[in-house]
Amino acid sequence: MNATPAAGGTVPRPQRHRPPLAAAVIKSLVTAIVVGDYAPGSALPPAGVLCEQYEVSRTVIREATTTLAEKGLVATRQGWGTVVLDQEQWSLLDPLVLDALFQRDDRLVYLDNLVEVRATLECAMAARAASRLDAADRTALSAKLDELGGLMDDPTAYAATDVELHELIHRASQDAFGRAIVSNIQGKALHTPQYSGQPTREDIEHTHAGHQRIVAALLAADAEAAATAMRTHITSSWSRRRPQET
């Protein structure tokens, strides 16, 4: 019997459980398609070849190709087999697809785009949050900013707490979709060295000054200033750490 969650409780989402072998094959094939090992319009190797390549059963390969189709990466064409689709049909926000995009040679194109999207969404969330902060939000933001101030000689800890500050702002904005999108795309990008960089003490000082301006505008309930401070913070931080193209 299924238990009914208590009022206000979290309803568990159904999970599609995949065998570990299938998950590994799916990840490998997603990466191969996204980085261009299989070009759009080309067919994946036949099931028997994939079985030998990955040393798995046909059941595992069927599971993998079904999942690739769900992500918009492939489609079955009679007489052609499993054909790779054009990038316009890919589910670009899918975690595995995003992860593979950031492994491409042209990853900077996608990282630049990510920063643009992030800036647009976070500016809007900062503006919304400025008019929605309650006493608890104000206390939490001030405390998190003070915590960041004590971490400026520890880049790793500062970066982790930086994410927490932004998350406080996202929650205060009550923008569920914006929060979900930023969390998804940035969560993958943070694991990409080209996105995170290797911040110096000077970089962290610039970043912290940006955080101070954002929090000051939020506490002053100045939506326009909060949005401006957020955009300047995100775009200037990226311009300092963005790798030079070769």
PDB file of C-alpha atoms in Angstrom:
ATOM      1  CA  MET A   1       0.000   0.000   0.000  1.00  0.00           C
ATOM      2  CA  ASN A   2       1.280   3.500  -0.834  1.00  0.00           C
ATOM      3  CA  ALA A   3       1.620   5.766   2.162  1.00  0.00           C
ATOM      4  CA  THR A   4      -0.050   9.179   1.908  1.00  0.00           C
ATOM      5  CA  PRO A   5       2.399  11.972   2.804  1.00  0.00           C
ATOM      6  CA  ALA A   6       1.536  14.206   5.711  1.00  0.00           C
ATOM      7  CA  ALA A   7       0.310  17.701   4.934  1.00  0.00           C
ATOM      8  CA  GLY A   8       3.223  19.833   3.849  1.00  0.00           C
ATOM      9  CA  GLY A   9       5.384  16.747   3.358  1.00  0.00           C
ATOM     10  CA  THR A  10       7.417  15.955   0.288  1.00  0.00           C
ATOM     11  CA  VAL A  11       5.864  13.558  -2.187  1.00  0.00           C
ATOM     12  CA  PRO A  12       8.568  11.172  -3.398  1.00  0.00           C
ATOM     13  CA  ARG A  13       9.009  11.257  -7.162  1.00  0.00           C
ATOM     14  CA  PRO A  14       8.978   7.925  -8.985  1.00  0.00           C
ATOM     15  CA  GLN A  15      12.454   6.918 -10.044  1.00  0.00           C
ATOM     16  CA  ARG A  16      13.325   5.021 -13.192  1.00  0.00           C
ATOM     17  CA  HIS A  17      15.934   2.634 -11.879  1.00  0.00           C
ATOM     18  CA  ARG A  18      18.505   1.561 -14.431  1.00  0.00           C
ATOM     19  CA  PRO A  19      21.043  -1.216 -13.971  1.00  0.00           C
ATOM     20  CA  PRO A  20      24.569   0.163 -13.442  1.00  0.00           C
ATOM     21  CA  LEU A  21      25.697  -1.273 -16.774  1.00  0.00           C
ATOM     22  CA  ALA A  22      22.914   0.515 -18.637  1.00  0.00           C
ATOM     23  CA  ALA A  23      23.720   3.816 -16.895  1.00  0.00           C
ATOM     24  CA  ALA A  24      27.374   3.509 -17.886  1.00  0.00           C
ATOM     25  CA  VAL A  25      26.526   2.744 -21.519  1.00  0.00           C
ATOM     26  CA  ILE A  26      24.047   5.636 -21.642  1.00  0.00           C
ATOM     27  CA  LYS A  27      26.617   8.095 -20.308  1.00  0.00           C
ATOM     28  CA  SER A  28      29.251   6.868 -22.761  1.00  0.00           C
ATOM     29  CA  LEU A  29      26.932   7.122 -25.774  1.00  0.00           C
ATOM     30  CA  VAL A  30      25.559  10.535 -24.746  1.00  0.00           C
ATOM     31  CA  THR A  31      29.113  11.860 -24.504  1.00  0.00           C
ATOM     32  CA  ALA A  32      30.129  10.292 -27.821  1.00  0.00           C
ATOM     33  CA  ILE A  33      27.161  11.865 -29.608  1.00  0.00           C
ATOM     34  CA  VAL A  34      27.456  15.321 -28.028  1.00  0.00           C
ATOM     35  CA  VAL A  35      31.224  15.667 -28.548  1.00  0.00           C
ATOM     36  CA  GLY A  36      30.784  14.659 -32.184  1.00  0.00           C
ATOM     37  CA  ASP A  37      32.078  11.100 -32.381  1.00  0.00           C
ATOM     38  CA  TYR A  38      28.775  10.338 -34.118  1.00  0.00           C
ATOM     39  CA  ALA A  39      27.709  13.127 -36.457  1.00  0.00           C
ATOM     40  CA  PRO A  40      24.071  14.191 -36.908  1.00  0.00           C
ATOM     41  CA  GLY A  41      22.477  12.052 -39.596  1.00  0.00           C
ATOM     42  CA  SER A  42      24.827   9.137 -39.020  1.00  0.00           C
ATOM     43  CA  ALA A  43      23.697   5.835 -37.559  1.00  0.00           C
ATOM     44  CA  LEU A  44      24.918   4.312 -34.343  1.00  0.00           C
ATOM     45  CA  PRO A  45      26.615   0.926 -34.744  1.00  0.00           C
ATOM     46  CA  PRO A  46      24.171  -2.004 -34.856  1.00  0.00           C
ATOM     47  CA  ALA A  47      23.044  -3.451 -31.541  1.00  0.00           C
ATOM     48  CA  GLY A  48      25.291  -6.488 -31.936  1.00  0.00           C
ATOM     49  CA  VAL A  49      28.357  -4.294 -32.416  1.00  0.00           C
ATOM     50  CA  LEU A  50      27.454  -2.162 -29.386  1.00  0.00           C
ATOM     51  CA  CYS A  51      26.952  -5.325 -27.340  1.00  0.00           C
ATOM     52  CA  GLU A  52      30.493  -6.421 -28.169  1.00  0.00           C
ATOM     53  CA  GLN A  53      31.937  -2.952 -27.697  1.00  0.00           C
ATOM     54  CA  TYR A  54      30.466  -2.524 -24.216  1.00  0.00           C
ATOM     55  CA  GLU A  55      30.359  -6.219 -23.322  1.00  0.00           C
ATOM     56  CA  VAL A  56      26.688  -6.047 -22.376  1.00  0.00           C
ATOM     57  CA  SER A  57      23.461  -7.742 -23.410  1.00  0.00           C
ATOM     58  CA  ARG A  58      21.013  -6.589 -26.062  1.00  0.00           C
ATOM     59  CA  THR A  59      18.614  -5.684 -23.248  1.00  0.00           C
ATOM     60  CA  VAL A  60      21.121  -3.141 -21.942  1.00  0.00           C
ATOM     61  CA  ILE A  61      21.624  -1.686 -25.428  1.00  0.00           C
ATOM     62  CA  ARG A  62      17.854  -1.400 -25.927  1.00  0.00           C
ATOM     63  CA  GLU A  63      17.570   0.423 -22.610  1.00  0.00           C
ATOM     64  CA  ALA A  64      20.398   2.755 -23.606  1.00  0.00           C
ATOM     65  CA  THR A  65      18.993   3.609 -27.038  1.00  0.00           C
ATOM     66  CA  THR A  66      15.519   4.183 -25.574  1.00  0.00           C
ATOM     67  CA  THR A  67      17.032   6.657 -23.127  1.00  0.00           C
ATOM     68  CA  LEU A  68      19.011   8.395 -25.872  1.00  0.00           C
ATOM     69  CA  ALA A  69      15.747   8.838 -27.773  1.00  0.00           C
ATOM     70  CA  GLU A  70      14.092  10.330 -24.677  1.00  0.00           C
ATOM     71  CA  LYS A  71      16.903  12.912 -24.556  1.00  0.00           C
ATOM     72  CA  GLY A  72      16.302  13.840 -28.196  1.00  0.00           C
ATOM     73  CA  LEU A  73      19.688  12.509 -29.297  1.00  0.00           C
ATOM     74  CA  VAL A  74      18.583   9.691 -31.606  1.00  0.00           C
ATOM     75  CA  ALA A  75      15.583   8.302 -33.433  1.00  0.00           C
ATOM     76  CA  THR A  76      14.890   4.957 -35.056  1.00  0.00           C
ATOM     77  CA  ARG A  77      14.622   5.142 -38.839  1.00  0.00           C
ATOM     78  CA  GLN A  78      13.382   2.106 -40.733  1.00  0.00           C
ATOM     79  CA  GLY A  79      16.145   0.859 -42.958  1.00  0.00           C
ATOM     80  CA  TRP A  80      18.710   3.114 -41.324  1.00  0.00           C
ATOM     81  CA  GLY A  81      18.804   1.959 -37.719  1.00  0.00           C
ATOM     82  CA  THR A  82      19.318   4.330 -34.790  1.00  0.00           C
ATOM     83  CA  VAL A  83      20.149   7.723 -36.294  1.00  0.00           C
ATOM     84  CA  VAL A  84      21.766  10.657 -34.482  1.00  0.00           C
ATOM     85  CA  LEU A  85      19.570  13.765 -34.515  1.00  0.00           C
ATOM     86  CA  ASP A  86      20.573  17.382 -35.043  1.00  0.00           C
ATOM     87  CA  GLN A  87      21.528  19.380 -31.946  1.00  0.00           C
ATOM     88  CA  GLU A  88      18.354  21.460 -32.231  1.00  0.00           C
ATOM     89  CA  GLN A  89      16.429  18.391 -31.047  1.00  0.00           C
ATOM     90  CA  TRP A  90      18.659  17.574 -28.078  1.00  0.00           C
ATOM     91  CA  SER A  91      17.452  18.139 -24.526  1.00  0.00           C
ATOM     92  CA  LEU A  92      20.222  20.606 -23.760  1.00  0.00           C
ATOM     93  CA  LEU A  93      19.258  21.000 -20.091  1.00  0.00           C
ATOM     94  CA  ASP A  94      19.463  17.265 -19.480  1.00  0.00           C
ATOM     95  CA  PRO A  95      22.284  16.741 -16.927  1.00  0.00           C
ATOM     96  CA  LEU A  96      24.158  14.182 -19.052  1.00  0.00           C
ATOM     97  CA  VAL A  97      23.883  16.305 -22.186  1.00  0.00           C
ATOM     98  CA  LEU A  98      25.062  19.399 -20.313  1.00  0.00           C
ATOM     99  CA  ASP A  99      27.987  17.502 -18.859  1.00  0.00           C
ATOM    100  CA  ALA A 100      29.026  16.377 -22.333  1.00  0.00           C
ATOM    101  CA  LEU A 101      28.630  19.861 -23.832  1.00  0.00           C
ATOM    102  CA  PHE A 102      31.205  21.150 -21.373  1.00  0.00           C
ATOM    103  CA  GLN A 103      33.653  18.507 -22.631  1.00  0.00           C
ATOM    104  CA  ARG A 104      33.555  19.743 -26.241  1.00  0.00           C
ATOM    105  CA  ASP A 105      36.388  21.639 -27.891  1.00  0.00           C
ATOM    106  CA  ASP A 106      34.004  24.580 -28.344  1.00  0.00           C
ATOM    107  CA  ARG A 107      32.887  24.476 -24.703  1.00  0.00           C
ATOM    108  CA  LEU A 108      33.586  28.209 -24.264  1.00  0.00           C
ATOM    109  CA  VAL A 109      30.703  29.009 -26.609  1.00  0.00           C
ATOM    110  CA  TYR A 110      28.368  27.169 -24.264  1.00  0.00           C
ATOM    111  CA  LEU A 111      29.949  28.602 -21.134  1.00  0.00           C
ATOM    112  CA  ASP A 112      29.523  32.139 -22.503  1.00  0.00           C
ATOM    113  CA  ASN A 113      25.903  31.321 -23.277  1.00  0.00           C
ATOM    114  CA  LEU A 114      25.449  29.872 -19.806  1.00  0.00           C
ATOM    115  CA  VAL A 115      26.721  33.098 -18.233  1.00  0.00           C
ATOM    116  CA  GLU A 116      24.296  35.134 -20.358  1.00  0.00           C
ATOM    117  CA  VAL A 117      21.375  32.949 -19.315  1.00  0.00           C
ATOM    118  CA  ARG A 118      22.461  32.927 -15.690  1.00  0.00           C
ATOM    119  CA  ALA A 119      22.838  36.730 -15.611  1.00  0.00           C
ATOM    120  CA  THR A 120      19.396  37.255 -17.118  1.00  0.00           C
ATOM    121  CA  LEU A 121      17.678  34.891 -14.709  1.00  0.00           C
ATOM    122  CA  GLU A 122      19.580  35.943 -11.589  1.00  0.00           C
ATOM    123  CA  CYS A 123      19.020  39.651 -12.292  1.00  0.00           C
ATOM    124  CA  ALA A 124      15.294  38.996 -12.415  1.00  0.00           C
ATOM    125  CA  MET A 125      15.460  36.889  -9.254  1.00  0.00           C
ATOM    126  CA  ALA A 126      17.444  39.560  -7.408  1.00  0.00           C
ATOM    127  CA  ALA A 127      14.868  42.183  -8.356  1.00  0.00           C
ATOM    128  CA  ARG A 128      12.031  39.934  -7.173  1.00  0.00           C
ATOM    129  CA  ALA A 129      13.832  39.091  -3.949  1.00  0.00           C
ATOM    130  CA  ALA A 130      14.337  42.770  -3.109  1.00  0.00           C
ATOM    131  CA  SER A 131      10.585  43.205  -2.641  1.00  0.00           C
ATOM    132  CA  ARG A 132      10.011  39.869  -0.917  1.00  0.00           C
ATOM    133  CA  LEU A 133      12.621  39.636   1.825  1.00  0.00           C
ATOM    134  CA  ASP A 134      11.283  38.926   5.283  1.00  0.00           C
ATOM    135  CA  ALA A 135      13.156  39.308   8.564  1.00  0.00           C
ATOM    136  CA  ALA A 136      14.560  35.771   8.384  1.00  0.00           C
ATOM    137  CA  ASP A 137      15.812  36.352   4.820  1.00  0.00           C
ATOM    138  CA  ARG A 138      17.548  39.578   5.846  1.00  0.00           C
ATOM    139  CA  THR A 139      19.236  37.898   8.776  1.00  0.00           C
ATOM    140  CA  ALA A 140      20.345  34.948   6.667  1.00  0.00           C
ATOM    141  CA  LEU A 141      21.789  37.165   3.904  1.00  0.00           C
ATOM    142  CA  SER A 142      23.702  39.332   6.364  1.00  0.00           C
ATOM    143  CA  ALA A 143      25.071  36.275   8.156  1.00  0.00           C
ATOM    144  CA  LYS A 144      26.121  34.595   4.898  1.00  0.00           C
ATOM    145  CA  LEU A 145      27.880  37.758   3.725  1.00  0.00           C
ATOM    146  CA  ASP A 146      29.769  37.928   7.033  1.00  0.00           C
ATOM    147  CA  GLU A 147      30.689  34.263   6.643  1.00  0.00           C
ATOM    148  CA  LEU A 148      32.054  34.947   3.166  1.00  0.00           C
ATOM    149  CA  GLY A 149      34.130  37.802   4.524  1.00  0.00           C
ATOM    150  CA  GLY A 150      35.953  35.358   6.771  1.00  0.00           C
ATOM    151  CA  LEU A 151      36.756  32.956   3.926  1.00  0.00           C
ATOM    152  CA  MET A 152      38.619  35.213   1.525  1.00  0.00           C
ATOM    153  CA  ASP A 153      41.901  33.354   2.022  1.00  0.00           C
ATOM    154  CA  ASP A 154      40.253  30.001   1.279  1.00  0.00           C
ATOM    155  CA  PRO A 155      39.122  29.928  -2.387  1.00  0.00           C
ATOM    156  CA  THR A 156      37.466  26.503  -2.126  1.00  0.00           C
ATOM    157  CA  ALA A 157      35.406  27.376   0.932  1.00  0.00           C
ATOM    158  CA  TYR A 158      34.585  30.815  -0.472  1.00  0.00           C
ATOM    159  CA  ALA A 159      33.301  29.279  -3.717  1.00  0.00           C
ATOM    160  CA  ALA A 160      31.039  26.823  -1.869  1.00  0.00           C
ATOM    161  CA  THR A 161      29.634  29.556   0.385  1.00  0.00           C
ATOM    162  CA  ASP A 162      29.234  31.856  -2.641  1.00  0.00           C
ATOM    163  CA  VAL A 163      26.790  29.291  -4.100  1.00  0.00           C
ATOM    164  CA  GLU A 164      24.911  29.270  -0.773  1.00  0.00           C
ATOM    165  CA  LEU A 165      24.519  33.069  -0.847  1.00  0.00           C
ATOM    166  CA  HIS A 166      23.071  32.965  -4.345  1.00  0.00           C
ATOM    167  CA  GLU A 167      20.754  30.148  -3.300  1.00  0.00           C
ATOM    168  CA  LEU A 168      19.395  32.321  -0.472  1.00  0.00           C
ATOM    169  CA  ILE A 169      18.573  34.999  -3.034  1.00  0.00           C
ATOM    170  CA  HIS A 170      16.977  32.456  -5.381  1.00  0.00           C
ATOM    171  CA  ARG A 171      14.739  31.121  -2.621  1.00  0.00           C
ATOM    172  CA  ALA A 172      13.740  34.621  -1.509  1.00  0.00           C
ATOM    173  CA  SER A 173      12.730  35.461  -5.086  1.00  0.00           C
ATOM    174  CA  GLN A 174      10.148  32.651  -5.051  1.00  0.00           C
ATOM    175  CA  ASP A 175      10.997  32.038  -8.726  1.00  0.00           C
ATOM    176  CA  ALA A 176      10.816  28.256  -8.867  1.00  0.00           C
ATOM    177  CA  PHE A 177      11.567  27.905 -12.571  1.00  0.00           C
ATOM    178  CA  GLY A 178      14.466  30.353 -12.614  1.00  0.00           C
ATOM    179  CA  ARG A 179      15.962  28.686  -9.555  1.00  0.00           C
ATOM    180  CA  ALA A 180      15.682  25.221 -11.099  1.00  0.00           C
ATOM    181  CA  ILE A 181      17.253  26.278 -14.399  1.00  0.00           C
ATOM    182  CA  VAL A 182      20.177  28.118 -12.795  1.00  0.00           C
ATOM    183  CA  SER A 183      20.805  25.262 -10.377  1.00  0.00           C
ATOM    184  CA  ASN A 184      20.865  22.749 -13.205  1.00  0.00           C
ATOM    185  CA  ILE A 185      23.134  24.550 -15.642  1.00  0.00           C
ATOM    186  CA  GLN A 186      25.487  26.015 -13.081  1.00  0.00           C
ATOM    187  CA  GLY A 187      25.704  22.778 -11.121  1.00  0.00           C
ATOM    188  CA  LYS A 188      27.319  21.130 -14.141  1.00  0.00           C
ATOM    189  CA  ALA A 189      29.428  24.139 -15.104  1.00  0.00           C
ATOM    190  CA  LEU A 190      30.989  24.383 -11.636  1.00  0.00           C
ATOM    191  CA  HIS A 191      32.757  21.083 -12.301  1.00  0.00           C
ATOM    192  CA  THR A 192      34.332  22.535 -15.451  1.00  0.00           C
ATOM    193  CA  PRO A 193      37.798  24.038 -14.821  1.00  0.00           C
ATOM    194  CA  GLN A 194      37.229  26.656 -17.550  1.00  0.00           C
ATOM    195  CA  TYR A 195      34.168  27.940 -15.675  1.00  0.00           C
ATOM    196  CA  SER A 196      35.477  27.904 -12.134  1.00  0.00           C
ATOM    197  CA  GLY A 197      39.042  29.008 -12.894  1.00  0.00           C
ATOM    198  CA  GLN A 198      41.694  29.437 -10.196  1.00  0.00           C
ATOM    199  CA  PRO A 199      40.738  32.629  -8.364  1.00  0.00           C
ATOM    200  CA  THR A 200      43.457  34.706  -6.739  1.00  0.00           C
ATOM    201  CA  ARG A 201      43.048  36.767  -3.568  1.00  0.00           C
ATOM    202  CA  GLU A 202      42.447  39.807  -5.790  1.00  0.00           C
ATOM    203  CA  ASP A 203      39.736  37.947  -7.717  1.00  0.00           C
ATOM    204  CA  ILE A 204      38.011  37.009  -4.470  1.00  0.00           C
ATOM    205  CA  GLU A 205      38.180  40.613  -3.258  1.00  0.00           C
ATOM    206  CA  HIS A 206      36.436  41.755  -6.462  1.00  0.00           C
ATOM    207  CA  THR A 207      33.857  38.996  -6.050  1.00  0.00           C
ATOM    208  CA  HIS A 208      33.239  39.914  -2.421  1.00  0.00           C
ATOM    209  CA  ALA A 209      32.772  43.573  -3.281  1.00  0.00           C
ATOM    210  CA  GLY A 210      30.120  42.453  -5.770  1.00  0.00           C
ATOM    211  CA  HIS A 211      28.377  40.403  -3.112  1.00  0.00           C
ATOM    212  CA  GLN A 212      28.392  43.375  -0.766  1.00  0.00           C
ATOM    213  CA  ARG A 213      26.704  45.575  -3.377  1.00  0.00           C
ATOM    214  CA  ILE A 214      24.074  42.923  -4.102  1.00  0.00           C
ATOM    215  CA  VAL A 215      23.213  42.375  -0.439  1.00  0.00           C
ATOM    216  CA  ALA A 216      23.153  46.120   0.283  1.00  0.00           C
ATOM    217  CA  ALA A 217      20.665  46.668  -2.546  1.00  0.00           C
ATOM    218  CA  LEU A 218      18.522  43.761  -1.374  1.00  0.00           C
ATOM    219  CA  LEU A 219      18.422  44.980   2.210  1.00  0.00           C
ATOM    220  CA  ALA A 220      17.484  48.441   0.921  1.00  0.00           C
ATOM    221  CA  ALA A 221      14.614  46.851  -1.048  1.00  0.00           C
ATOM    222  CA  ASP A 222      16.003  48.480  -4.206  1.00  0.00           C
ATOM    223  CA  ALA A 223      15.018  46.092  -6.999  1.00  0.00           C
ATOM    224  CA  GLU A 224      16.719  48.013  -9.803  1.00  0.00           C
ATOM    225  CA  ALA A 225      19.993  48.334  -7.910  1.00  0.00           C
ATOM    226  CA  ALA A 226      19.880  44.657  -6.934  1.00  0.00           C
ATOM    227  CA  ALA A 227      19.429  43.591 -10.556  1.00  0.00           C
ATOM    228  CA  THR A 228      22.217  45.901 -11.750  1.00  0.00           C
ATOM    229  CA  ALA A 229      24.589  44.736  -9.019  1.00  0.00           C
ATOM    230  CA  MET A 230      23.850  41.098  -9.840  1.00  0.00           C
ATOM    231  CA  ARG A 231      24.513  41.547 -13.564  1.00  0.00           C
ATOM    232  CA  THR A 232      27.754  43.419 -12.931  1.00  0.00           C
ATOM    233  CA  HIS A 233      28.861  40.761 -10.447  1.00  0.00           C
ATOM    234  CA  ILE A 234      28.185  37.804 -12.755  1.00  0.00           C
ATOM    235  CA  THR A 235      29.548  39.295 -15.970  1.00  0.00           C
ATOM    236  CA  SER A 236      32.644  40.879 -14.430  1.00  0.00           C
ATOM    237  CA  SER A 237      33.509  37.704 -12.514  1.00  0.00           C
ATOM    238  CA  TRP A 238      33.305  35.693 -15.747  1.00  0.00           C
ATOM    239  CA  SER A 239      35.377  38.222 -17.701  1.00  0.00           C
ATOM    240  CA  ARG A 240      38.172  37.898 -15.131  1.00  0.00           C
ATOM    241  CA  ARG A 241      38.321  34.104 -15.143  1.00  0.00           C
ATOM    242  CA  ARG A 242      37.312  33.336 -18.736  1.00  0.00           C
ATOM    243  CA  PRO A 243      40.150  31.472 -20.487  1.00  0.00           C
ATOM    244  CA  GLN A 244      41.740  33.076 -23.506  1.00  0.00           C
ATOM    245  CA  GLU A 245      40.739  31.378 -26.752  1.00  0.00           C
ATOM    246  CA  THR A 246      43.618  29.817 -28.666  1.00  0.00           C
TER     247      THR A 246
END
